[in-house]
PDB file of C-alpha atoms in Angstrom:
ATOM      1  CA  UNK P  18     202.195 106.022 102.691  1.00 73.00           C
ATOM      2  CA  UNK P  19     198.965 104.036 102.105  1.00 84.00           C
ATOM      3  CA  UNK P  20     199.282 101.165  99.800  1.00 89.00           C
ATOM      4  CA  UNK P  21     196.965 101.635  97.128  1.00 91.00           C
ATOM      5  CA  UNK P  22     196.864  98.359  96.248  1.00 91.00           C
ATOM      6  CA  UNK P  23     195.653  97.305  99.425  1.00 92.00           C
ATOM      7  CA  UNK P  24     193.173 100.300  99.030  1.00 93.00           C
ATOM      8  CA  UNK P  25     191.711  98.421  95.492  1.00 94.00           C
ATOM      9  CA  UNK P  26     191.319  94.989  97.315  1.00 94.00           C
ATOM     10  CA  UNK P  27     189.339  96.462 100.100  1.00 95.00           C
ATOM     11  CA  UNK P  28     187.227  97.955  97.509  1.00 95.00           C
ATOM     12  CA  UNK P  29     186.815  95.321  95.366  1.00 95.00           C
ATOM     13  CA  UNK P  30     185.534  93.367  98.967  1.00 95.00           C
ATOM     14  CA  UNK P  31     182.800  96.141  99.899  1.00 95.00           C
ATOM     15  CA  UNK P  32     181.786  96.360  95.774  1.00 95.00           C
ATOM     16  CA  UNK P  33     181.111  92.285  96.233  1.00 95.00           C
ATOM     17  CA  UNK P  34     179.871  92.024  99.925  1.00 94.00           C
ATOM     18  CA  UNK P  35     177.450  94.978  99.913  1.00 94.00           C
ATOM     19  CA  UNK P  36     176.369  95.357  96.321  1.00 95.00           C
ATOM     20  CA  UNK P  37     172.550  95.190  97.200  1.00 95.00           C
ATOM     21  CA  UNK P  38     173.165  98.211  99.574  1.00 96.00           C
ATOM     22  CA  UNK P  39     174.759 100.472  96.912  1.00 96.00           C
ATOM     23  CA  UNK P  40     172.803  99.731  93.721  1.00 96.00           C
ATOM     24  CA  UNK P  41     169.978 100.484  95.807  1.00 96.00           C
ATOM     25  CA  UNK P  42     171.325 103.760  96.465  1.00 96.00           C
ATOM     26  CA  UNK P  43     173.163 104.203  93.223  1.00 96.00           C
ATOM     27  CA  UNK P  44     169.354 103.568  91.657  1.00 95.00           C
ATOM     28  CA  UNK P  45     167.542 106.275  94.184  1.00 95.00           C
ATOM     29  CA  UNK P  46     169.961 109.000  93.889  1.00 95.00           C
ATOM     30  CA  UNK P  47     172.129 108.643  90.752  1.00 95.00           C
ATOM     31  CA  UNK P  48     169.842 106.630  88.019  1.00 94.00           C
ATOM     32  CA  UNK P  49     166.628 107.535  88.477  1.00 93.00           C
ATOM     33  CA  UNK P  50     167.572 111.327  88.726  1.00 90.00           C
ATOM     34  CA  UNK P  51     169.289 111.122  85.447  1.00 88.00           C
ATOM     35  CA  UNK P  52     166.813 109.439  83.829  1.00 87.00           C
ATOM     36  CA  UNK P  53     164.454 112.238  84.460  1.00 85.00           C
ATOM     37  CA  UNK P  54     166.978 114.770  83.375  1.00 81.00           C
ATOM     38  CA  UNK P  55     167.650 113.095  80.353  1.00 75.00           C
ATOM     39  CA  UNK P  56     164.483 112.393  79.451  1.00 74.00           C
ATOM     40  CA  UNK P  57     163.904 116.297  79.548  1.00 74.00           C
ATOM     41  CA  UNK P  58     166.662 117.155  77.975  1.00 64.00           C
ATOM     42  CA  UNK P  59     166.295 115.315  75.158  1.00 65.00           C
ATOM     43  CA  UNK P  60     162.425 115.141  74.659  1.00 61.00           C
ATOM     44  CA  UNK P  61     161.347 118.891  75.854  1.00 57.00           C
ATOM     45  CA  UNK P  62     161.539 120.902  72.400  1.00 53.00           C
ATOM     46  CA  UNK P  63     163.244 124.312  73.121  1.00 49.00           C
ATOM     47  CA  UNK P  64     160.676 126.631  72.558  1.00 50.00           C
ATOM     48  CA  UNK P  65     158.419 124.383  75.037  1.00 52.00           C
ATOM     49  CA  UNK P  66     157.344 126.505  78.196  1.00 55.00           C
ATOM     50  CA  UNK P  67     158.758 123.723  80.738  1.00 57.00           C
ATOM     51  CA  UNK P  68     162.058 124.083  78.677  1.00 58.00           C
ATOM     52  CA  UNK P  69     162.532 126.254  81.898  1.00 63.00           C
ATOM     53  CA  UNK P  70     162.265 123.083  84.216  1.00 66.00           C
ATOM     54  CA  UNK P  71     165.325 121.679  82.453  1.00 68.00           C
ATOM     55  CA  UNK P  72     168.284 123.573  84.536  1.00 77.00           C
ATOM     56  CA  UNK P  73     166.217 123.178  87.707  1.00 80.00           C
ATOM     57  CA  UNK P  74     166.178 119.028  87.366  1.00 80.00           C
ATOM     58  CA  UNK P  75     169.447 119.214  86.759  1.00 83.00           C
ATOM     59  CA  UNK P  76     170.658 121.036  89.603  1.00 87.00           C
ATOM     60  CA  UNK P  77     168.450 118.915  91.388  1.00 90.00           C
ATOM     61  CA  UNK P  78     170.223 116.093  90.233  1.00 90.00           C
ATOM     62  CA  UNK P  79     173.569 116.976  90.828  1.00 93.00           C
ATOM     63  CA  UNK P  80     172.330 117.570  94.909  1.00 94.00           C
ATOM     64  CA  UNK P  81     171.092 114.233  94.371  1.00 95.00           C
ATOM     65  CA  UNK P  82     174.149 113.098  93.299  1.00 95.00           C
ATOM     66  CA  UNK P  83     176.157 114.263  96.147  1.00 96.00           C
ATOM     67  CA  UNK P  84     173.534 112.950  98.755  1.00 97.00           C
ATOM     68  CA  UNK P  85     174.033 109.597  97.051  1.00 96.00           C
ATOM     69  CA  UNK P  86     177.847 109.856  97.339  1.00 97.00           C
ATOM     70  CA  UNK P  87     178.110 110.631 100.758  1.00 97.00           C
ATOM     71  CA  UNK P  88     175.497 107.606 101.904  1.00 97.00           C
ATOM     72  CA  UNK P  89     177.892 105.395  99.372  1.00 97.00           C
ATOM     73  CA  UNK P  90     180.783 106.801 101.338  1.00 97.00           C
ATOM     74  CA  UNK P  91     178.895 105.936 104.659  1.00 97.00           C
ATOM     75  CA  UNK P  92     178.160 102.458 103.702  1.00 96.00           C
ATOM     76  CA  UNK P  93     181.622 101.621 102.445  1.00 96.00           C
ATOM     77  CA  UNK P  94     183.769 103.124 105.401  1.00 95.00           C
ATOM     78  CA  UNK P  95     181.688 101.302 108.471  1.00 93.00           C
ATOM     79  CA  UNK P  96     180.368  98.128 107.533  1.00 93.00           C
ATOM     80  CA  UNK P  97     177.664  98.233 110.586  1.00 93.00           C
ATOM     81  CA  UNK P  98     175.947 101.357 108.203  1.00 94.00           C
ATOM     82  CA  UNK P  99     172.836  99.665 105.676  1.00 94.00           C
ATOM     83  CA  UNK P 100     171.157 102.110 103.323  1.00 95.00           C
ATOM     84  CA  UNK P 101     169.163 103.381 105.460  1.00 95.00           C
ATOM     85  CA  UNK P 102     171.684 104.696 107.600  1.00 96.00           C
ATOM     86  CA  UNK P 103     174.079 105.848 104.966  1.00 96.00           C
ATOM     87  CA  UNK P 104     171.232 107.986 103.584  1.00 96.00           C
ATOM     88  CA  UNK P 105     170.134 109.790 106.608  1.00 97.00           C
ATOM     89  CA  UNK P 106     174.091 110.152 107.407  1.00 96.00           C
ATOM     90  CA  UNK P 107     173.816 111.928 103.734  1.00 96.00           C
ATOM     91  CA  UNK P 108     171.236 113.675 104.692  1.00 96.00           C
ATOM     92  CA  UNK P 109     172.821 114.863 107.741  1.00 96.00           C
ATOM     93  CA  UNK P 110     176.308 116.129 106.114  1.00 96.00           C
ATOM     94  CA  UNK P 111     174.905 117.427 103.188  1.00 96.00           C
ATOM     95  CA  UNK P 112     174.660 121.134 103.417  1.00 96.00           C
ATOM     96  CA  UNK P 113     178.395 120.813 104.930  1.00 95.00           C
ATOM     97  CA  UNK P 114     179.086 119.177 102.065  1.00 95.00           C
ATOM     98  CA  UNK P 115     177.994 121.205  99.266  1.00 95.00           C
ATOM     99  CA  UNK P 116     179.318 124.442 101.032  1.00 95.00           C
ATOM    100  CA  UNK P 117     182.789 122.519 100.569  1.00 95.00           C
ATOM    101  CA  UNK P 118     182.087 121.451  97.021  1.00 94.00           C
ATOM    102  CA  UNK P 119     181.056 125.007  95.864  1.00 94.00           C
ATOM    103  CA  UNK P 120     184.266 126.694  97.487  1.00 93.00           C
ATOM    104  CA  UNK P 121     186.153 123.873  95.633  1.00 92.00           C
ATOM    105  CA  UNK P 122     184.701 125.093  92.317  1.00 91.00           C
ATOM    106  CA  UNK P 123     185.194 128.658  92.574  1.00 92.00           C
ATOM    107  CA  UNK P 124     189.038 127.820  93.734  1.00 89.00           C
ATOM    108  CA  UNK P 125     189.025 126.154  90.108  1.00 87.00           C
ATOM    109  CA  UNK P 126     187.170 128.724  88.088  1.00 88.00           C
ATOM    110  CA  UNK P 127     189.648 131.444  89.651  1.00 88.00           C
ATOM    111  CA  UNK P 128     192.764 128.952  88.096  1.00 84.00           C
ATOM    112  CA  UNK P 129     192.179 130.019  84.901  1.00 84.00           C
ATOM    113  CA  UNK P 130     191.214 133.172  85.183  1.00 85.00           C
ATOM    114  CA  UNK P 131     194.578 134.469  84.376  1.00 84.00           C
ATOM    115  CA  UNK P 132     194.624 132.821  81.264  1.00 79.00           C
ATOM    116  CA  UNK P 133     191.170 134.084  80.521  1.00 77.00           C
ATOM    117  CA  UNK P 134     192.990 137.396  80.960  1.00 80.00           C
ATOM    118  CA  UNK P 135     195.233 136.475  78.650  1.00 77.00           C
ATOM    119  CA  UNK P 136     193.220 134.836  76.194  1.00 72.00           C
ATOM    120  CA  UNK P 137     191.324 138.323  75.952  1.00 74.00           C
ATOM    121  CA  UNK P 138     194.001 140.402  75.685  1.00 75.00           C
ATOM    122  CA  UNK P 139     195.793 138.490  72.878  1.00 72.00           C
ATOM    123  CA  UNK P 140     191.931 139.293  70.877  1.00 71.00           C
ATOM    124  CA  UNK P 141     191.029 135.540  70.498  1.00 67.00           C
ATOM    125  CA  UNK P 142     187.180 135.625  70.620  1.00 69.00           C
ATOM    126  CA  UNK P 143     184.579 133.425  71.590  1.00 65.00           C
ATOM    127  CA  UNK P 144     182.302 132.442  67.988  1.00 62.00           C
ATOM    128  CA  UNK P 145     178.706 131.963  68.591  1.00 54.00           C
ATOM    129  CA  UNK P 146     179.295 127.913  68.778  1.00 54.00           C
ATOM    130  CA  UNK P 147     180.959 128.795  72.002  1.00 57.00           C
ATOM    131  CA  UNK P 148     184.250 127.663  70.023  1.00 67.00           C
ATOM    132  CA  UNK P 149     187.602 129.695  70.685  1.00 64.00           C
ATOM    133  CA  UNK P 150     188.628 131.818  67.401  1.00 63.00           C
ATOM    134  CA  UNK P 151     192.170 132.267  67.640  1.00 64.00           C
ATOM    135  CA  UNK P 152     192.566 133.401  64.167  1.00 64.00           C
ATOM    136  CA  UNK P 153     193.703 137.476  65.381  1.00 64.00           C
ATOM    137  CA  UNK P 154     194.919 136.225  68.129  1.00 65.00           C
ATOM    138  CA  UNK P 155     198.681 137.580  69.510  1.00 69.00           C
ATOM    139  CA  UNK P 156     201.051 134.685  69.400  1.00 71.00           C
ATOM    140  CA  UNK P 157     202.718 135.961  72.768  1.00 74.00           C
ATOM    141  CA  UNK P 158     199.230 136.251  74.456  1.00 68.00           C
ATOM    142  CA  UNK P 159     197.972 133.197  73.350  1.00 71.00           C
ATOM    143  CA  UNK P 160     201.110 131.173  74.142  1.00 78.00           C
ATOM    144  CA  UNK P 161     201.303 132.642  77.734  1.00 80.00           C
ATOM    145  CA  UNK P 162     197.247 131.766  78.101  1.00 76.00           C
ATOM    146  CA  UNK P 163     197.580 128.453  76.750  1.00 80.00           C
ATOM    147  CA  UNK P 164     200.823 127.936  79.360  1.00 87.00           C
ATOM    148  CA  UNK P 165     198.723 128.887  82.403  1.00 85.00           C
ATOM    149  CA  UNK P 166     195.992 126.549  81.113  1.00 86.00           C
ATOM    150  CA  UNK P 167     198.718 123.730  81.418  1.00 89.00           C
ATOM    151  CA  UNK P 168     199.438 124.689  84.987  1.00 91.00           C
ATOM    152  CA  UNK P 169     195.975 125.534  85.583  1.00 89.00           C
ATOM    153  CA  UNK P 170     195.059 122.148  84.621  1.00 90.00           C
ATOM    154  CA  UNK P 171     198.177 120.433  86.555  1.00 92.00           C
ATOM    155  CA  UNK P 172     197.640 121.979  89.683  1.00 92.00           C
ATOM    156  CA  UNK P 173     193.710 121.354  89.559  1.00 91.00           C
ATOM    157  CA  UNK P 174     194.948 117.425  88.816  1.00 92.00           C
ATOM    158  CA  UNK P 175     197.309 117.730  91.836  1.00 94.00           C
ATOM    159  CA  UNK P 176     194.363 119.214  94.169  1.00 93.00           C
ATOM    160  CA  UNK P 177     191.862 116.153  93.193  1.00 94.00           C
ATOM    161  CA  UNK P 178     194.455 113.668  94.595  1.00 94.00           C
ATOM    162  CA  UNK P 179     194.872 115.793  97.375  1.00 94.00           C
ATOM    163  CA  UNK P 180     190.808 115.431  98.450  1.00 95.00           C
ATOM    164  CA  UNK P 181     190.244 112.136  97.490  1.00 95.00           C
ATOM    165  CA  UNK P 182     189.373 111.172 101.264  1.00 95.00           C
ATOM    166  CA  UNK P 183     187.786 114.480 101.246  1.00 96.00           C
ATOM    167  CA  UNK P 184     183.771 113.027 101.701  1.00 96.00           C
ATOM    168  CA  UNK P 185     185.010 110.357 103.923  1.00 96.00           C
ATOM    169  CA  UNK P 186     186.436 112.874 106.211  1.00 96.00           C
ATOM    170  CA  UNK P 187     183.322 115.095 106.158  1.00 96.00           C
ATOM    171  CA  UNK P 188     180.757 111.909 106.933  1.00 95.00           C
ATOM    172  CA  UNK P 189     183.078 110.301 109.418  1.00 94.00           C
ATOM    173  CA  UNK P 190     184.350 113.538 111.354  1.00 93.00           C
ATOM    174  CA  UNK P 191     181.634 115.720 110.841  1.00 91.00           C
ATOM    175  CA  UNK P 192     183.717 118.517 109.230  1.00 92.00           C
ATOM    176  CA  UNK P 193     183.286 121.042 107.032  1.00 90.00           C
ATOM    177  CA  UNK P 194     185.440 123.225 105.252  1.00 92.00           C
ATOM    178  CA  UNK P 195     188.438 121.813 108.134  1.00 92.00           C
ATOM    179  CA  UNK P 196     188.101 118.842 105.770  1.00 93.00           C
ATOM    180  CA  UNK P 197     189.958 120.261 103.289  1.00 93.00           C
ATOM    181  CA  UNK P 198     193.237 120.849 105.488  1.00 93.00           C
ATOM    182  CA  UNK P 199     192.660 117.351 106.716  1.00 95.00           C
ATOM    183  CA  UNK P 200     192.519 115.909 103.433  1.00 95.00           C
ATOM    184  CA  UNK P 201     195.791 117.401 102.587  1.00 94.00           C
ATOM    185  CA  UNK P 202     196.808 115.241 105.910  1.00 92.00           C
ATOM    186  CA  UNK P 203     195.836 112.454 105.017  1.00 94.00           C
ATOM    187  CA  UNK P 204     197.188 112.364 101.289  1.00 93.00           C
ATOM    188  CA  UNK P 205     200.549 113.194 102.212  1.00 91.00           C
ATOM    189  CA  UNK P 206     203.291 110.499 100.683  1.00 88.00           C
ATOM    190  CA  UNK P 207     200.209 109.549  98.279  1.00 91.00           C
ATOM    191  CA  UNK P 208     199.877 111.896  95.429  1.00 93.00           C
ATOM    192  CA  UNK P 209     201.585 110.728  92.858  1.00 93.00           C
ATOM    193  CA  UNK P 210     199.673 107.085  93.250  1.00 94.00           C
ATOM    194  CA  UNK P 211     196.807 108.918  93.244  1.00 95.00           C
ATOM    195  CA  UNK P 212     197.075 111.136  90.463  1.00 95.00           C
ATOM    196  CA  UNK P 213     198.093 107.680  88.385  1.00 94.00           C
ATOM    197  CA  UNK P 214     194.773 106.240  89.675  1.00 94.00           C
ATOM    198  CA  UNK P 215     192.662 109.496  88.718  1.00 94.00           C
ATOM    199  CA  UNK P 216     194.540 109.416  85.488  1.00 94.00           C
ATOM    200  CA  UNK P 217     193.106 105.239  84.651  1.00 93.00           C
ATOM    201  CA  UNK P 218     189.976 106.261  85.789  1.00 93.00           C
ATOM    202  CA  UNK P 219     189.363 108.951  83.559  1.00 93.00           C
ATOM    203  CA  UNK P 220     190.721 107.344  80.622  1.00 94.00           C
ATOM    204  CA  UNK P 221     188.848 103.840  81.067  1.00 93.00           C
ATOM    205  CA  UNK P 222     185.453 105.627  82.194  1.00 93.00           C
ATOM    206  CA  UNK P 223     186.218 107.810  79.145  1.00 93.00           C
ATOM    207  CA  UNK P 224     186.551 105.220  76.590  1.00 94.00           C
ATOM    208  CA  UNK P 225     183.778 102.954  78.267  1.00 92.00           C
ATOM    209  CA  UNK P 226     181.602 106.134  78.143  1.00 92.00           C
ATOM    210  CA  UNK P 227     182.297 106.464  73.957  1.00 93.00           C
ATOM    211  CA  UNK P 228     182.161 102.619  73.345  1.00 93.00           C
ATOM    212  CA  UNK P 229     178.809 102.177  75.518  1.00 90.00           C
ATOM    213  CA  UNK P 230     177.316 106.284  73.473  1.00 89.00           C
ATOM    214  CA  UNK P 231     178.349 104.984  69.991  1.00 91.00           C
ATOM    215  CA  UNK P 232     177.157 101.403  70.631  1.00 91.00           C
ATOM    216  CA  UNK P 233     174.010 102.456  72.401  1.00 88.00           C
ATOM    217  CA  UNK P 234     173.157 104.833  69.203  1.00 87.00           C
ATOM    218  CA  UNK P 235     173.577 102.550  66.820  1.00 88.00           C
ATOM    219  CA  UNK P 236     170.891 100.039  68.451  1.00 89.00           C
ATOM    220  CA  UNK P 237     168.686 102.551  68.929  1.00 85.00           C
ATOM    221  CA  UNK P 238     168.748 104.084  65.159  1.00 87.00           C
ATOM    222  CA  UNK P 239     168.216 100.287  63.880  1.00 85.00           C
ATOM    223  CA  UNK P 240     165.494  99.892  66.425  1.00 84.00           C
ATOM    224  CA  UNK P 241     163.495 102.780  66.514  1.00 81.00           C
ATOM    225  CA  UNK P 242     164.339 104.577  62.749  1.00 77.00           C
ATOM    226  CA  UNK P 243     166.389 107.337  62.226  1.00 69.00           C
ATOM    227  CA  UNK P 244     164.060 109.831  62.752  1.00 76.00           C
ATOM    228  CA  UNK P 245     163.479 109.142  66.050  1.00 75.00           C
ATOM    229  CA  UNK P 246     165.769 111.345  67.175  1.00 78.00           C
ATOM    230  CA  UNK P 247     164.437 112.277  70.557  1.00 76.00           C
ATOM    231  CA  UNK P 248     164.165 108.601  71.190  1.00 80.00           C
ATOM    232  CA  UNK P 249     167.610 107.849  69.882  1.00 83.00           C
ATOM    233  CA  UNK P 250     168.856 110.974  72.264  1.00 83.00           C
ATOM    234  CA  UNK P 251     166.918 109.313  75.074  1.00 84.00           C
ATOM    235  CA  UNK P 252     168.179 106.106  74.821  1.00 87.00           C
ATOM    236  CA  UNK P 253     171.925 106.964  74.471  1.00 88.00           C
ATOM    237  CA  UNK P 254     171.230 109.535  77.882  1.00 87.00           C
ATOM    238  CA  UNK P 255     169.972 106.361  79.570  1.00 89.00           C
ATOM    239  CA  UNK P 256     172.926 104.479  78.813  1.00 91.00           C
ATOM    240  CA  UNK P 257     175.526 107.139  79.720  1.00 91.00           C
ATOM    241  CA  UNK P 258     173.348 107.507  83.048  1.00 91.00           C
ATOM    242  CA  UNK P 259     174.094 103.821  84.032  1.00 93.00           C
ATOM    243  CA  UNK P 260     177.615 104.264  82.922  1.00 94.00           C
ATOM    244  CA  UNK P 261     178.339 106.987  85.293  1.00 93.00           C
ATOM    245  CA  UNK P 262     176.717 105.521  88.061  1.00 94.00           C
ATOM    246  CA  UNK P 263     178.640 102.521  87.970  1.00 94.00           C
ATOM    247  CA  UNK P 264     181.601 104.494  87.744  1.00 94.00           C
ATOM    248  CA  UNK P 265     180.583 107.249  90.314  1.00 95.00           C
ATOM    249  CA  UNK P 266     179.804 104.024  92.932  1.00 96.00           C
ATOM    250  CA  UNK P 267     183.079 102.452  92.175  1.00 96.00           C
ATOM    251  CA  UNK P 268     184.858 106.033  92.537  1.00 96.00           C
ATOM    252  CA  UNK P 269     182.908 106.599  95.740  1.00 96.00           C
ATOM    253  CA  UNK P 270     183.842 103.310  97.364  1.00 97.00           C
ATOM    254  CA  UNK P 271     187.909 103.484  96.228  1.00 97.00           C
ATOM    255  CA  UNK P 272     187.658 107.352  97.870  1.00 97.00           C
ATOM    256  CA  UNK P 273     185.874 105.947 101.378  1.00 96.00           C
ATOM    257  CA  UNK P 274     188.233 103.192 101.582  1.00 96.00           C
ATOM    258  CA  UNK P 275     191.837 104.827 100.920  1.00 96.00           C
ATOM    259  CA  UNK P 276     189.858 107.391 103.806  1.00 96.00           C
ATOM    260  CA  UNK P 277     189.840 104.251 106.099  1.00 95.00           C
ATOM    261  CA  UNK P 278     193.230 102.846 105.452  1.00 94.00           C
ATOM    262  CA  UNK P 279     194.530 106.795 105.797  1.00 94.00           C
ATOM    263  CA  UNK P 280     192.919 106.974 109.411  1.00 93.00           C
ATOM    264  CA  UNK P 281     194.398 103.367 110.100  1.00 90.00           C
ATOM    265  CA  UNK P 282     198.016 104.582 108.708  1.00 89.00           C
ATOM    266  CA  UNK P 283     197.674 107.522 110.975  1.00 85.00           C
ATOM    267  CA  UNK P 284     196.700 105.651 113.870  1.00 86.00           C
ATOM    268  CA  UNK P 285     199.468 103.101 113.929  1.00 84.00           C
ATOM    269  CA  UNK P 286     202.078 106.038 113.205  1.00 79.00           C
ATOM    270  CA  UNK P 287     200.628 107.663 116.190  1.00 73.00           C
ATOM    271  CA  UNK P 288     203.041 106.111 118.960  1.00 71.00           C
ATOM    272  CA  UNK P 289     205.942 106.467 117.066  1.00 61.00           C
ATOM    273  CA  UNK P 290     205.096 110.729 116.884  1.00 55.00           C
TER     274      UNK P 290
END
C-alpha cells in the first residue's frame, strides 16, 4: 500500500518548492473567479435584472475551478511542468474531465434516491425554508430513509477515497471515464488511510472556514457599520474564497502526489506479478 505519510512529505516539498507556480494559478482560476461571484451574490439585489447573471458566474466558476485543479495537478505530478504548461494541459483534459465529474454526481444524487423515496412515502414534507418537516412523518418510513442516508453517505465517503488519484490519472494518462476503474486500481490497500485523511481535512477546513467567516464578520461590522450589509456579505465571501483556495491547492497537490507514489508502487510491484 502507499505510505501516506510519505505521500504528505512529498506534498509538503512541491507546496514549498513551487509555491509561485500554484498561487499564480490558485489566483487565475480559483480567487479571482470567486471574487466575482461573490461580489454578485452578495451586492446584486434580487429583483435586479442581472440577478439572472448570478447562476451563470457561478457555473462559470466552478469550470474554472476544475481547469485550475487539473493545471495544479499537472504542476505537482511532473516537476518539468511551469504554469504555463499545467494550464494548457488543463485546458487540454478538461472536457474529459468534467464528463467524469458530472457522471460522478449523478452516481451520488441516485444514492439517495431511495431514501428520498422513503422520506416521501413516510409524508415528511419539504417547508418553504427548504427545511425537512418531519412532524406527520411515519416512524418506520422515516427510520428506514434516515438508515439509507447513513449508507448513502458511507458509501459516497468510501467512493471519494477510492478517486482521490482520479485527476492525476486523467492529466497524466489521458483518460476519461477508464479513469474511474483505474482509480479503483490504484487505491487498493489504501482506503481506510484515505478516508482518515478526507475525514481531517474536512473537519480542519471546516472549522478554519467558521473561525476565518465569524472572525472576518466581526471586522467588517466594526469597520464598515452594521448596516453595511452587502459590504459585510462581501467581505466575509472574500475571505471564505481565499480559504478554499488554499485548501483546494493543498487538496489538489496531496491528490497528484499519492497519484505519483501509486504509479511508482505499481511499477516496482510490476516484476514481482
Amino acid at each position: 500500500m502507499v505510505r501516506i505519510g510519505d505521500v504528505w512529505d512529498r506534498t509538503v516539498d512541491v507546496l514549498r518548492g513551487r509555491t509561485a507556480i500554484l498561487i499564480g494559478i490558485a489566483l487565475l482560476t480559483l480567487v479571482l473567479p470567486g471574487i466575482v461571484a461573490g461580489a454578485l451574490g452578495t451586492v446584486v439585489p434580487l429583483q435586479d435584472p442581472f440577478i439572472v447573471a448570478v447562476p451563470l458566474v457561478r457555473l462559470a466558476t466552478l469550470v474554472l475551478l476544475v481547469l485550475g485543479v487539473l493545471a495544479m495537478t499537472a504542476v505537482a505530478s511532473d516537476p518539468a511542468v511551469d504554469r504555463a504548461q499545467g494550464l494548457r494541459i488543463a485546458a487540454q483534459r478538461l472536457l474529459a474531465a468534467l464528463g467524469v465529474l458530472i457522471a460522478l454526481v449523478l452516481a451520488a444524487l441516485a444514492l439517495f434516491i431511495p431514501a428520498g423515496v422513503l422520506f416521501r412515502l413516510s409524508g415528511a414534507t419539504l417547508s418553504g425554508a427548504g427545511t425537512l418537516d418531519m412532524s406527520h412523518a411515519a416512524s418506520g418510513y422515516a427510520a428506514g430513509a434516515g438508515l439509507l442516508v447513513l449508507l448513502a453517505a458511507l458509501l459516497g465517503l468510501w467512493l471519494s477515497a477510492r478517486i482521490v488519484p482520479l485527476f492525476g490519472i486523467v492529466v497524466n494518462e489521458r483518460r476519461g471515464f477508464g479513469a474511474l476503474r483505474r482509480s479503483l486500481a490504484l487505491t487498493k490497500g489504501s482506503t481506510l488511510k484515505l478516508i482518515g485523511v478526507l475525514i481531517l481535512y474536512f473537519i480542519l477546513t471546516t472549522v478554519a472556514m467558521l473561525a476565518a467567516t465569524m472572525v472576518s464578520g466581526v471586522v467588517a461590522r466594526l469597520a464598515l457599520g452594521g448596516d453595511a450589509t452587502a459590504g459585510v456579505a462581501f467581505v466575509v465571501a472574500v475571505v471564505r474564497t481565499l480559504i478554499s483556495a488554499g485548501a483546494t491547492t493543498v487538496q489538489s497537490v496531496f491528490y497528484a502526489r499519492f497519484y505519483v507514489a501509486a504509479i511508482e508502487r505499481e511499477q516496482r510491484m510490476a516484476p514481482l506479478a
